[in-house]
Coordinates of C-alpha atoms in Angstrom, one line a residue:
Chain A
X1221 CA 0.0 0.0 0.0
X1222 CA 2.7 2.4 1.1
X1223 CA 4.7 1.5 -1.9
X1224 CA 2.0 2.3 -4.4
X1225 CA 1.4 5.7 -2.8
X1226 CA 5.1 6.5 -3.1
X1227 CA 5.3 5.3 -6.7
X1228 CA 2.3 7.4 -7.5
X1229 CA 3.9 10.4 -5.9
X1230 CA 7.0 10.0 -8.1
X1231 CA 5.0 10.7 -11.2
X1232 CA 6.0 14.3 -11.8
X1233 CA 4.0 16.8 -13.9
X1234 CA 6.0 16.0 -17.1
X1235 CA 5.8 12.3 -16.5
X1236 CA 2.0 12.5 -16.3
X1237 CA 2.0 14.7 -19.4
X1238 CA 4.1 12.1 -21.3
X1239 CA 2.1 9.2 -20.0
X1240 CA -1.2 10.6 -21.4
X1241 CA 0.4 12.4 -24.3
X1242 CA -2.2 11.2 -26.8
X1243 CA -5.2 12.3 -24.7
X1244 CA -3.6 15.7 -24.0
X1245 CA -2.7 16.1 -27.6
X1246 CA -6.3 15.6 -28.5
X1247 CA -7.4 18.2 -26.0
X1248 CA -5.0 20.9 -27.3
X1249 CA -7.2 22.1 -30.2
X1250 CA -10.3 21.9 -28.0
X1251 CA -8.8 24.0 -25.3
X1252 CA -7.4 26.5 -27.8
X1253 CA -10.9 26.7 -29.4
X1254 CA -12.6 27.5 -26.1
X1255 CA -10.0 30.0 -25.0
X1256 CA -10.1 31.8 -28.3
X1257 CA -13.8 31.8 -29.2
X1258 CA -15.5 31.5 -25.8
X1259 CA -13.2 33.0 -23.2
X1260 CA -11.5 35.8 -25.2
X1261 CA -15.0 37.2 -26.1
X1262 CA -15.7 37.2 -22.3
X1263 CA -12.8 39.4 -21.9
X1264 CA -14.3 41.5 -24.7
X1265 CA -17.2 42.3 -22.4
X1266 CA -15.0 45.0 -20.9
X1267 CA -16.0 47.0 -24.0
X1268 CA -19.3 47.7 -22.2
X1269 CA -17.3 49.7 -19.7
X1270 CA -15.1 51.6 -22.2
X1271 CA -15.1 54.4 -24.5
X1272 CA -14.4 52.1 -27.4
X1273 CA -11.9 53.2 -30.0
X1274 CA -11.8 50.9 -33.0
X1275 CA -8.3 52.0 -33.8
X1276 CA -7.0 50.6 -30.6
X1277 CA -6.7 47.0 -29.6
X1278 CA -9.2 45.2 -27.3
X1279 CA -6.6 45.5 -24.5
X1280 CA -6.0 49.2 -24.8
X1281 CA -9.2 51.1 -24.3
X1282 CA -10.4 54.0 -22.1
X1283 CA -12.4 52.9 -19.0
X1284 CA -15.6 54.9 -18.4
X1285 CA -17.3 52.9 -15.7
X1286 CA -21.1 52.6 -16.0
X1287 CA -21.6 55.4 -18.5
X1288 CA -22.5 53.0 -21.3
X1289 CA -25.1 51.2 -19.1
X1290 CA -26.7 54.5 -18.1
X1291 CA -27.1 55.3 -21.8
X1292 CA -28.6 51.9 -22.5
X1293 CA -31.0 52.0 -19.6
X1294 CA -32.2 55.5 -20.5
X1295 CA -33.1 54.2 -24.0
X1296 CA -36.8 53.4 -24.5
X1297 CA -36.0 51.0 -27.4
X1298 CA -33.9 48.8 -25.0
X1299 CA -36.9 48.3 -22.7
X1300 CA -39.2 47.7 -25.6
X1301 CA -36.9 45.0 -26.9
X1302 CA -36.9 43.3 -23.5
X1303 CA -40.7 43.5 -23.3
X1304 CA -41.0 42.0 -26.8
X1305 CA -38.6 39.2 -26.0
X1306 CA -40.5 38.2 -22.9
X1307 CA -43.8 38.6 -24.6
X1308 CA -43.0 36.5 -27.6
X1309 CA -41.3 33.8 -25.5
X1310 CA -44.1 33.7 -23.0
X1311 CA -46.9 33.5 -25.6
X1312 CA -45.0 30.8 -27.5
X1313 CA -44.5 28.9 -24.3
X1314 CA -48.2 29.2 -23.2
X1315 CA -49.4 27.8 -26.5
X1316 CA -46.6 25.4 -27.3
X1317 CA -46.0 23.8 -24.0
X1318 CA -49.4 22.2 -23.3
X1319 CA -49.8 21.4 -27.0
X1320 CA -46.6 19.5 -27.1
X1321 CA -47.6 17.4 -24.1
X1322 CA -51.0 16.7 -25.7
X1323 CA -49.5 15.6 -29.0
X1324 CA -47.1 13.4 -27.1
X1325 CA -50.0 11.8 -25.2
X1326 CA -51.9 11.2 -28.5
X1327 CA -48.8 9.8 -30.2
X1328 CA -48.4 7.5 -27.2
X1329 CA -51.9 6.1 -27.7
X1330 CA -51.2 5.2 -31.3
X1331 CA -51.0 1.4 -31.4
X1332 CA -49.6 0.7 -34.9
X1333 CA -45.9 1.1 -34.6
X1334 CA -45.5 1.7 -38.3
X1335 CA -48.1 4.4 -38.4
X1336 CA -46.5 6.0 -35.4
X1337 CA -43.0 5.9 -37.0
X1338 CA -44.2 7.5 -40.2
X1339 CA -46.1 10.3 -38.6
X1340 CA -43.3 11.0 -36.2
X1341 CA -40.9 11.4 -39.1
X1342 CA -43.3 13.9 -40.7
X1343 CA -43.7 15.8 -37.4
X1344 CA -40.0 16.1 -36.8
X1345 CA -39.3 17.3 -40.3
X1346 CA -40.0 21.1 -39.9
X1347 CA -37.3 21.1 -37.1
X1348 CA -34.7 20.6 -39.8
X1349 CA -35.7 23.5 -42.0
X1350 CA -34.0 26.8 -41.8
X1351 CA -35.8 30.0 -40.8
X1352 CA -35.1 31.5 -44.1
X1353 CA -37.0 28.7 -45.8
X1354 CA -39.8 29.0 -43.2
X1355 CA -40.1 32.7 -43.8
X1356 CA -40.3 32.0 -47.5
X1357 CA -43.0 29.4 -47.0
X1358 CA -44.8 31.8 -44.7
X1359 CA -45.4 34.2 -47.5
X1360 CA -47.5 31.5 -49.2
X1361 CA -49.5 30.8 -46.2
X1362 CA -50.0 34.2 -44.6
X1363 CA -50.1 36.8 -47.4
X1364 CA -53.2 39.0 -47.4
X1365 CA -53.6 38.5 -51.0
X1366 CA -54.3 34.8 -51.7
X1367 CA -52.4 33.2 -48.8
X1368 CA -53.8 29.8 -47.8
X1369 CA -54.8 30.9 -44.3
X1370 CA -56.6 34.0 -45.5
X1371 CA -58.3 32.0 -48.2
X1372 CA -59.7 29.7 -45.5
X1373 CA -60.7 32.7 -43.4
X1374 CA -62.5 34.4 -46.2
X1375 CA -64.2 31.3 -47.5
X1376 CA -65.6 30.9 -43.9
X1377 CA -67.0 34.3 -44.2
X1378 CA -64.3 36.1 -42.2
X1379 CA -62.2 39.1 -43.1
X1380 CA -58.7 38.7 -44.5
X1381 CA -56.1 39.4 -41.8
X1382 CA -53.0 41.5 -42.3
X1383 CA -50.4 39.1 -40.9
X1384 CA -47.5 41.2 -42.0
X1385 CA -48.9 44.6 -41.2
X1386 CA -50.9 44.2 -37.9
X1387 CA -48.9 43.6 -34.7
X1388 CA -51.6 41.3 -33.2
X1389 CA -51.8 39.1 -36.3
X1390 CA -48.1 39.2 -36.7
X1391 CA -47.7 37.7 -33.2
X1392 CA -50.2 35.0 -34.1
X1393 CA -48.3 34.2 -37.2
X1394 CA -45.0 34.1 -35.3
X1395 CA -46.4 31.7 -32.6
X1396 CA -48.0 29.5 -35.3
X1397 CA -44.8 29.1 -37.2
X1398 CA -42.8 28.4 -34.0
X1399 CA -45.3 25.7 -33.1
X1400 CA -45.3 24.3 -36.6
X1401 CA -41.5 24.1 -36.6
X1402 CA -40.9 22.6 -33.1
X1403 CA -44.0 20.8 -31.8
X1404 CA -43.0 17.4 -33.2
X1405 CA -39.4 17.7 -32.1
X1406 CA -40.6 18.7 -28.6
X1407 CA -42.5 15.4 -28.2
X1408 CA -39.3 13.3 -28.4
X1409 CA -38.4 13.9 -24.7
X1410 CA -41.9 13.0 -23.4
X1411 CA -42.1 9.9 -25.6
X1412 CA -38.7 8.9 -24.3
X1413 CA -39.9 9.2 -20.8
X1414 CA -43.0 7.2 -21.7
X1415 CA -41.1 4.2 -23.2
X1416 CA -40.2 3.3 -19.6
X1417 CA -43.8 2.9 -18.4
X1418 CA -44.6 -0.6 -17.3
X1419 CA -47.3 -2.1 -19.6
X1420 CA -48.8 -4.0 -16.6
X1421 CA -49.9 -0.8 -15.1
X1422 CA -52.2 -0.1 -18.1
X1423 CA -53.4 -3.7 -18.1
X1424 CA -54.3 -3.5 -14.4
X1425 CA -56.1 -0.3 -14.9
X1426 CA -58.0 -1.8 -17.9
X1427 CA -59.1 -4.8 -15.8
X1428 CA -60.2 -2.4 -13.1
X1429 CA -62.5 -0.9 -15.7
X1430 CA -60.6 2.4 -16.3
X1431 CA -61.4 4.1 -19.5
X1432 CA -58.6 5.1 -22.0
X1433 CA -59.0 8.7 -20.9
X1434 CA -58.7 7.7 -17.2
X1435 CA -55.6 5.7 -17.9
X1436 CA -54.0 8.7 -19.6
X1437 CA -54.9 10.9 -16.6
X1438 CA -53.9 8.5 -13.9
X1439 CA -51.0 6.5 -15.4
X1440 CA -49.4 8.3 -18.3
X1441 CA -49.5 11.9 -17.0
X1442 CA -48.0 11.0 -13.6
X1443 CA -45.2 9.1 -15.5
X1444 CA -44.1 12.2 -17.3
X1445 CA -44.8 14.6 -14.5
X1446 CA -41.2 15.2 -13.5
X1447 CA -40.1 15.7 -17.2
X1448 CA -42.9 18.2 -17.6
X1449 CA -41.7 20.1 -14.5
X1450 CA -38.1 20.1 -15.6
X1451 CA -39.0 21.2 -19.1
X1452 CA -41.2 24.0 -17.8
X1453 CA -38.5 25.3 -15.5
X1454 CA -35.9 25.1 -18.3
X1455 CA -38.2 27.0 -20.7
X1456 CA -38.9 29.7 -18.1
X1457 CA -35.3 30.1 -17.4
X1458 CA -34.7 30.8 -21.1
X1459 CA -37.3 33.5 -21.3
X1460 CA -34.7 36.2 -21.9
X1461 CA -33.0 34.4 -24.8
X1462 CA -34.5 34.5 -28.2
X1463 CA -33.1 33.5 -31.6
X1464 CA -32.5 36.2 -34.0
X1465 CA -33.6 34.4 -37.2
X1466 CA -37.3 34.2 -36.7
X1467 CA -38.1 37.8 -35.6
X1468 CA -35.6 39.3 -38.1
X1469 CA -36.8 37.3 -41.1
X1470 CA -40.5 37.5 -40.3
X1471 CA -40.5 41.1 -39.1
X1472 CA -40.7 44.3 -41.1
X1473 CA -41.0 48.0 -40.3
X1474 CA -44.7 47.8 -39.9
X1475 CA -44.6 45.4 -36.9
X1476 CA -41.2 46.5 -35.5
X1477 CA -43.0 47.5 -32.2
X1478 CA -43.5 43.8 -31.5
X1479 CA -40.8 42.1 -33.6
X1480 CA -37.8 44.0 -32.3
X1481 CA -36.4 41.7 -29.7
X1482 CA -33.1 41.8 -27.8
X1483 CA -31.1 39.8 -30.3
X1484 CA -32.4 41.8 -33.3
X1485 CA -31.8 45.1 -31.4
X1486 CA -28.2 44.0 -30.5
X1487 CA -27.7 43.1 -34.2
X1488 CA -29.0 46.4 -35.5
X1489 CA -27.1 48.4 -32.9
X1490 CA -23.9 46.5 -32.9
X1491 CA -23.4 45.2 -36.4
X1492 CA -25.4 47.6 -38.6
X1493 CA -24.7 50.8 -36.6
X1494 CA -21.3 49.5 -35.2
X1495 CA -22.1 50.9 -31.7
X1496 CA -20.0 48.2 -29.9
X1497 CA -20.1 49.4 -26.3
X1498 CA -23.9 49.7 -26.1
X1499 CA -24.6 46.5 -27.9
X1500 CA -22.1 44.7 -25.7
X1501 CA -23.6 46.2 -22.6
X1502 CA -27.0 44.9 -23.7
X1503 CA -25.6 41.4 -24.3
X1504 CA -23.9 41.4 -20.9
X1505 CA -27.1 42.6 -19.2
X1506 CA -29.0 39.7 -20.9
X1507 CA -26.4 37.1 -19.9
X1508 CA -26.4 38.2 -16.3
X1509 CA -30.2 38.1 -16.1
X1510 CA -30.1 34.7 -17.7
X1511 CA -27.7 33.3 -15.3
X1512 CA -29.6 34.7 -12.3
X1513 CA -32.8 33.3 -13.5
X1514 CA -31.2 29.9 -14.2
X1515 CA -29.7 29.7 -10.7
X1516 CA -33.1 30.6 -9.2
X1517 CA -34.8 28.0 -11.4
X1518 CA -32.2 25.4 -10.3
X1519 CA -32.9 26.3 -6.6
X1520 CA -36.6 26.0 -7.3
X1521 CA -36.3 22.7 -9.0
X1522 CA -34.3 21.3 -6.1
X1523 CA -36.8 22.8 -3.6
X1524 CA -39.7 20.9 -5.2
X1525 CA -37.6 17.7 -5.2
X1526 CA -36.9 17.4 -8.9
X1527 CA -33.1 17.4 -8.7
X1528 CA -31.1 20.3 -10.2
X1529 CA -31.4 21.4 -13.8
X1530 CA -27.8 22.6 -14.0
Chain B
X826 CA -50.0 -3.5 5.5
X827 CA -53.3 -5.1 4.9
X828 CA -53.8 -2.8 1.9
X829 CA -50.5 -3.9 0.5
X830 CA -51.4 -7.6 0.5
X831 CA -54.7 -6.8 -1.0
X832 CA -53.0 -4.9 -3.8
X833 CA -50.7 -7.8 -4.4
X834 CA -53.6 -10.2 -4.5
X835 CA -55.3 -8.0 -7.0
X836 CA -52.2 -7.8 -9.1
X837 CA -51.6 -11.5 -9.3
X838 CA -54.6 -12.6 -11.4
X839 CA -54.1 -9.5 -13.6
X840 CA -50.7 -10.8 -14.7
X841 CA -52.2 -14.0 -15.8
X842 CA -55.2 -12.6 -17.4
X843 CA -53.4 -9.9 -19.4
X844 CA -51.4 -12.3 -21.6
X845 CA -50.9 -11.0 -25.2
X846 CA -54.5 -10.4 -26.1
X847 CA -56.4 -8.8 -23.2
X848 CA -56.9 -5.1 -23.8
X849 CA -55.0 -4.8 -27.0
X850 CA -57.6 -6.3 -29.3
X851 CA -60.5 -3.8 -29.7
X852 CA -60.1 -0.8 -32.0
X853 CA -62.4 1.7 -30.4
X854 CA -63.8 5.2 -31.2
X855 CA -61.1 6.5 -29.0
X856 CA -58.4 4.9 -31.2
X857 CA -60.0 6.3 -34.3
X858 CA -60.0 9.8 -32.7
X859 CA -56.3 9.5 -32.0
X860 CA -55.5 8.4 -35.5
X861 CA -57.6 11.2 -37.0
X862 CA -55.9 13.8 -34.8
X863 CA -52.4 12.7 -35.6
X864 CA -53.2 12.4 -39.3
X865 CA -54.5 15.9 -39.3
X866 CA -51.4 17.2 -37.5
X867 CA -49.1 15.4 -40.0
X868 CA -51.1 16.9 -42.8
X869 CA -50.6 20.4 -41.3
X870 CA -46.9 19.7 -41.0
X871 CA -46.8 18.5 -44.6
X872 CA -49.0 21.1 -46.3
X873 CA -46.6 24.0 -46.4
X874 CA -44.0 21.8 -48.1
X875 CA -46.4 20.4 -50.6
X876 CA -47.7 23.9 -51.3
X877 CA -44.2 25.1 -52.0
X878 CA -43.6 22.2 -54.4
X879 CA -47.0 22.7 -56.0
X880 CA -46.4 26.4 -56.6
X881 CA -43.0 25.7 -58.0
X882 CA -44.4 23.3 -60.6
X883 CA -47.6 25.2 -61.5
X884 CA -48.3 27.3 -64.5
X885 CA -48.2 31.1 -64.4
X886 CA -51.9 31.7 -64.4
X887 CA -52.7 29.1 -61.8
X888 CA -50.3 30.8 -59.4
X889 CA -51.5 34.2 -60.3
X890 CA -55.1 33.3 -59.3
X891 CA -54.0 31.7 -56.0
X892 CA -55.6 28.4 -56.9
X893 CA -52.6 26.2 -56.1
X894 CA -52.9 24.2 -52.8
X895 CA -51.8 20.6 -52.5
X896 CA -50.9 19.7 -56.1
X897 CA -49.5 21.5 -59.1
X898 CA -52.0 23.0 -61.6
X899 CA -51.0 23.2 -65.3
X900 CA -47.7 21.4 -64.6
X901 CA -44.7 23.5 -65.6
X902 CA -41.0 23.3 -64.9
X903 CA -40.1 26.8 -66.1
X904 CA -39.6 28.2 -62.6
X905 CA -37.3 25.4 -61.4
X906 CA -35.4 25.5 -64.7
X907 CA -35.0 29.3 -64.3
X908 CA -33.6 29.0 -60.8
X909 CA -31.3 26.1 -61.7
X910 CA -29.9 28.1 -64.6
X911 CA -28.7 30.9 -62.3
X912 CA -25.0 30.9 -61.6
X913 CA -25.6 32.6 -58.3
X914 CA -27.6 29.7 -57.0
X915 CA -24.9 27.2 -57.9
X916 CA -22.2 29.4 -56.4
X917 CA -24.1 29.7 -53.2
X918 CA -24.9 26.0 -53.2
X919 CA -21.2 25.2 -53.6
X920 CA -20.2 27.5 -50.8
X921 CA -22.8 25.9 -48.5
X922 CA -21.7 22.4 -49.5
X923 CA -18.1 23.3 -48.7
X924 CA -19.0 24.9 -45.4
X925 CA -21.2 21.9 -44.4
X926 CA -18.6 19.2 -45.3
X927 CA -15.6 21.0 -43.9
X928 CA -17.5 22.2 -40.9
X929 CA -19.1 18.8 -40.1
X930 CA -15.7 17.2 -40.4
X931 CA -13.9 19.7 -38.1
X932 CA -16.8 19.6 -35.6
X933 CA -16.8 15.8 -35.4
X934 CA -13.0 15.6 -35.0
X935 CA -13.0 18.2 -32.2
X936 CA -16.1 16.8 -30.5
X937 CA -14.8 13.2 -30.7
X938 CA -11.4 14.3 -29.4
X939 CA -12.9 16.3 -26.5
X940 CA -15.5 13.6 -25.6
X941 CA -13.0 10.7 -25.8
X942 CA -10.2 12.3 -23.8
X943 CA -12.6 13.7 -21.2
X944 CA -14.5 10.4 -20.8
X945 CA -11.3 8.7 -19.6
X946 CA -11.9 9.0 -15.9
X947 CA -8.2 8.3 -15.1
X948 CA -6.9 11.4 -17.0
X949 CA -5.5 13.9 -14.6
X950 CA -6.9 17.4 -15.1
X951 CA -10.0 16.3 -16.9
X952 CA -12.4 17.9 -14.3
X953 CA -10.8 21.3 -14.8
X954 CA -11.0 21.1 -18.6
X955 CA -14.6 19.8 -18.5
X956 CA -15.6 22.7 -16.2
X957 CA -13.9 25.1 -18.7
X958 CA -16.1 23.7 -21.4
X959 CA -19.4 23.5 -19.4
X960 CA -19.1 27.0 -18.1
X961 CA -19.5 28.4 -21.6
X962 CA -23.0 26.8 -21.7
X963 CA -24.2 29.3 -19.1
X964 CA -22.1 32.4 -19.8
X965 CA -20.5 33.9 -22.8
X966 CA -19.2 37.1 -24.3
X967 CA -22.3 37.5 -26.5
X968 CA -22.7 38.5 -30.1
X969 CA -20.6 41.6 -30.4
X970 CA -17.4 40.6 -28.5
X971 CA -17.4 37.3 -30.4
X972 CA -17.8 39.2 -33.6
X973 CA -14.9 41.5 -32.8
X974 CA -12.7 38.5 -31.9
X975 CA -13.5 36.7 -35.1
X976 CA -13.0 39.8 -37.2
X977 CA -9.6 40.5 -35.5
X978 CA -8.5 37.0 -36.4
X979 CA -8.9 38.0 -40.1
X980 CA -11.8 35.7 -40.7
X981 CA -14.3 38.3 -41.9
X982 CA -15.7 37.5 -45.3
X983 CA -14.0 34.1 -45.3
X984 CA -15.6 30.7 -45.0
X985 CA -13.6 30.1 -41.9
X986 CA -15.9 32.5 -40.1
X987 CA -18.8 30.2 -40.8
X988 CA -16.9 27.1 -39.7
X989 CA -14.5 27.8 -36.9
X990 CA -16.2 30.0 -34.3
X991 CA -19.0 27.5 -33.6
X992 CA -17.2 24.3 -34.4
X993 CA -18.0 22.6 -31.0
X994 CA -21.4 22.5 -29.5
X995 CA -21.3 21.8 -25.8
X996 CA -24.6 19.9 -26.1
X997 CA -23.2 17.5 -28.7
X998 CA -20.1 17.1 -26.6
X999 CA -22.2 16.1 -23.6
X1000 CA -24.1 13.6 -25.7
X1001 CA -21.0 12.0 -27.1
X1002 CA -19.1 11.9 -23.8
X1003 CA -22.1 10.2 -22.2
X1004 CA -22.0 7.6 -25.0
X1005 CA -18.3 7.0 -24.7
X1006 CA -18.6 6.6 -20.9
X1007 CA -21.2 3.9 -21.3
X1008 CA -19.1 1.7 -23.6
X1009 CA -17.8 -1.4 -21.9
X1010 CA -14.2 -1.0 -20.6
X1011 CA -13.1 -4.6 -21.0
X1012 CA -12.0 -4.4 -24.6
X1013 CA -10.1 -1.3 -23.9
X1014 CA -8.3 -2.8 -20.9
X1015 CA -7.4 -5.9 -23.0
X1016 CA -6.0 -3.7 -25.7
X1017 CA -4.0 -1.7 -23.2
X1018 CA -2.4 -4.9 -21.8
X1019 CA -1.4 -5.7 -25.4
X1020 CA 0.4 -2.3 -25.4
X1021 CA -2.1 -0.3 -27.6
X1022 CA -1.8 3.5 -27.3
X1023 CA -4.9 5.6 -26.6
X1024 CA -4.9 6.7 -30.2
X1025 CA -5.0 3.1 -31.4
X1026 CA -7.8 2.3 -28.9
X1027 CA -9.8 5.2 -30.2
X1028 CA -9.5 4.3 -33.8
X1029 CA -9.7 0.5 -33.5
X1030 CA -12.1 0.0 -30.7
X1031 CA -14.1 3.0 -29.7
X1032 CA -14.9 4.6 -33.1
X1033 CA -16.2 1.4 -34.8
X1034 CA -18.6 0.9 -31.8
X1035 CA -19.8 4.5 -32.1
X1036 CA -21.1 4.7 -35.6
X1037 CA -24.7 5.5 -34.6
X1038 CA -23.8 8.4 -32.3
X1039 CA -21.3 9.8 -34.8
X1040 CA -24.0 9.7 -37.5
X1041 CA -26.5 11.4 -35.2
X1042 CA -24.2 14.2 -34.1
X1043 CA -22.8 14.5 -37.6
X1044 CA -26.4 15.1 -38.8
X1045 CA -27.0 17.7 -36.2
X1046 CA -23.8 19.6 -37.1
X1047 CA -24.5 19.2 -40.9
X1048 CA -28.0 20.6 -40.5
X1049 CA -26.7 23.5 -38.4
X1050 CA -24.1 24.4 -41.0
X1051 CA -26.5 24.0 -43.9
X1052 CA -29.3 26.0 -42.3
X1053 CA -27.0 28.7 -40.8
X1054 CA -28.2 32.2 -41.5
X1055 CA -27.0 34.3 -38.6
X1056 CA -23.3 33.5 -38.9
X1057 CA -23.4 34.3 -42.6
X1058 CA -25.3 37.5 -41.9
X1059 CA -22.6 38.5 -39.5
X1060 CA -19.5 37.6 -41.3
X1061 CA -20.2 37.5 -45.1
X1062 CA -20.9 40.8 -46.9
X1063 CA -19.1 39.8 -50.2
X1064 CA -21.9 38.7 -52.6
X1065 CA -19.5 36.2 -54.3
X1066 CA -19.2 34.4 -51.0
X1067 CA -23.0 34.3 -50.2
X1068 CA -24.2 31.0 -48.7
X1069 CA -27.4 29.3 -49.8
X1070 CA -29.4 30.8 -47.0
X1071 CA -28.1 34.3 -47.7
X1072 CA -28.8 33.9 -51.4
X1073 CA -32.2 32.5 -50.6
X1074 CA -33.0 35.5 -48.4
X1075 CA -31.9 37.8 -51.2
X1076 CA -34.2 36.0 -53.7
X1077 CA -37.1 36.0 -51.3
X1078 CA -37.0 39.4 -49.8
X1079 CA -34.5 41.4 -51.9
X1080 CA -30.8 42.1 -51.4
X1081 CA -31.2 44.9 -49.0
X1082 CA -28.8 44.4 -46.1
X1083 CA -31.4 45.3 -43.6
X1084 CA -34.0 42.6 -43.9
X1085 CA -36.6 44.8 -42.3
X1086 CA -36.4 47.3 -45.1
X1087 CA -37.9 44.9 -47.6
X1088 CA -40.1 41.9 -46.7
X1089 CA -43.9 41.4 -46.9
X1090 CA -45.7 38.5 -48.4
X1091 CA -47.6 40.7 -50.6
X1092 CA -45.1 42.5 -52.8
X1093 CA -43.4 41.2 -55.9
X1094 CA -45.2 39.9 -59.0
X1095 CA -46.5 36.4 -59.3
X1096 CA -43.9 34.9 -61.6
X1097 CA -41.5 35.7 -58.8
X1098 CA -43.6 33.8 -56.3
X1099 CA -43.0 30.6 -58.4
X1100 CA -39.3 31.5 -58.6
X1101 CA -39.2 32.2 -54.9
X1102 CA -40.7 28.8 -54.1
X1103 CA -38.4 27.1 -56.6
X1104 CA -35.4 28.6 -54.8
X1105 CA -36.9 27.3 -51.5
X1106 CA -37.2 23.8 -53.0
X1107 CA -33.6 23.9 -54.2
X1108 CA -32.4 25.0 -50.7
X1109 CA -34.4 22.3 -48.9
X1110 CA -34.1 19.2 -51.1
X1111 CA -30.6 18.3 -49.9
X1112 CA -31.9 18.1 -46.3
X1113 CA -34.9 16.0 -47.4
X1114 CA -32.6 13.6 -49.2
X1115 CA -30.4 12.8 -46.2
X1116 CA -33.2 13.0 -43.6
X1117 CA -34.9 9.6 -43.9
X1118 CA -31.8 7.5 -43.5
X1119 CA -30.3 9.4 -40.7
X1120 CA -33.7 9.8 -38.9
X1121 CA -33.5 6.4 -37.2
X1122 CA -30.4 7.5 -35.3
X1123 CA -31.2 10.9 -34.1
X1124 CA -34.1 10.1 -31.7
X1125 CA -31.7 8.0 -29.7
X1126 CA -29.2 10.8 -29.8
X1127 CA -31.7 13.3 -28.4
X1128 CA -32.6 10.9 -25.6
X1129 CA -29.0 10.5 -24.5
X1130 CA -28.7 14.2 -24.6
X1131 CA -31.9 14.8 -22.6
X1132 CA -30.7 12.5 -19.8
X1133 CA -27.6 14.6 -19.7
X1134 CA -24.2 13.9 -18.1

């Protein structure tokens, strides 16, 4: 025993390095990648506290304290972008979350394995399509003049809706497309949780005279309860993050008051107008809020006995 | 206690009675309802695709009168021929193919290297490096600082900017590392006794056992590279280097750099609507081609990922 301890001690730093040289060699590009493209930008966050001069290097800028943040917080567009981000995310969650669970439950009730497989493939498909394509397809469906949706509305006696010009109907279109794209994909995690359910439970309930609906309520739902809770907490903790593609590609000047979210605002301010300090400050604010919400969500998940989400 | 025994007694005959027939036999109204609902949902998912194809292959007047829904009317290939005869499309297609192939290759190499090395629980220092990687899931520099770093590395307007800055996804790394961890260690130990290096073990033992997970993650990476719009929007301003998504956006909504300046589903004459949809078809078909035969792998991949390491 003592001998092995001593022999272990004799392995010096370089000896260890040499012993696992292949593994460390594999890690070199990985570590370089993370330092260069993930940690160096974190250092770049200092821009938010500087009077940034593009002719100087990242390491040689004038510190101005919280001046940039004061400017950002005083801007009404900044608060509008936060409000829009939260609103679009929340509305999408409210519609998409229960719908995904319902679709999972229905899929779970399909008995023919082949039919299930085929429909699942179809439902997953939109997940793999780019937002540019979706935005293109949307013009067919939602245009005021001859779009499929408006054709249906008018044939039912309704009035054609301006999905691209009216903020309310734009939001409806945005949510509908989000759901169309992700609902199938979202079911995977619930269906995975359901594969573990013991068939005997269903059979026992059947013999006790439970209806199919009762079985779903009393057996299937409890089985996915903890996945549901974790997914809900995760989604809520992502409320401040929003992809740029969908709002940017679907939006236009007429609906800017709802379509301008944090990511599109940062893009316009930072890339289009090249105001690096302000856009960096907004990004930093967003990240800090994200991490606080995530930590709170993790605490909450642990408190209700679901294990951490981190 | 008494309740427990009662439950057990109750369960016992159930087991016998259930057998293979039992409840599985009858196809009820409830079943019918489920099938109808799922079929409807599948049709809703499919309709936009079919509509795009139908418009692409319909005649001018049919599109103009907004009659086209599920199937082409007055079959015509002029729109798709028009799009396929454009040099710009082929140029963009080639750029995207290049980015997708090189990017997926690089991403897989880096992800496999990271996952394999960090799944060896005897490697000193692996916790520190794993934490270094995991931390970036929760905090980052954000769009602008990353943009400035990439630009200062001289990658602006180069395909490298589309490949290198996002070559490792932490999510995919977690999925793959979980998979490697669960592989049986016996083979590896036997190989080690025979004097095999870690490199040899990786190539001769681990990788051949990991084809499904590599296919899944390769698909995820490939789709991300193929569909990428944001990176290209950030880093590519030279029209000669446009990717397929940028070119598609330009064809759909105009070349204006600020997408919000153009847009609307209503402008543009109808011949262009067929052309627009033809370009959508061209940009989407490659994904539809690889989708079916990789599909069987990715569900498993997502499940491993959702369990999370």
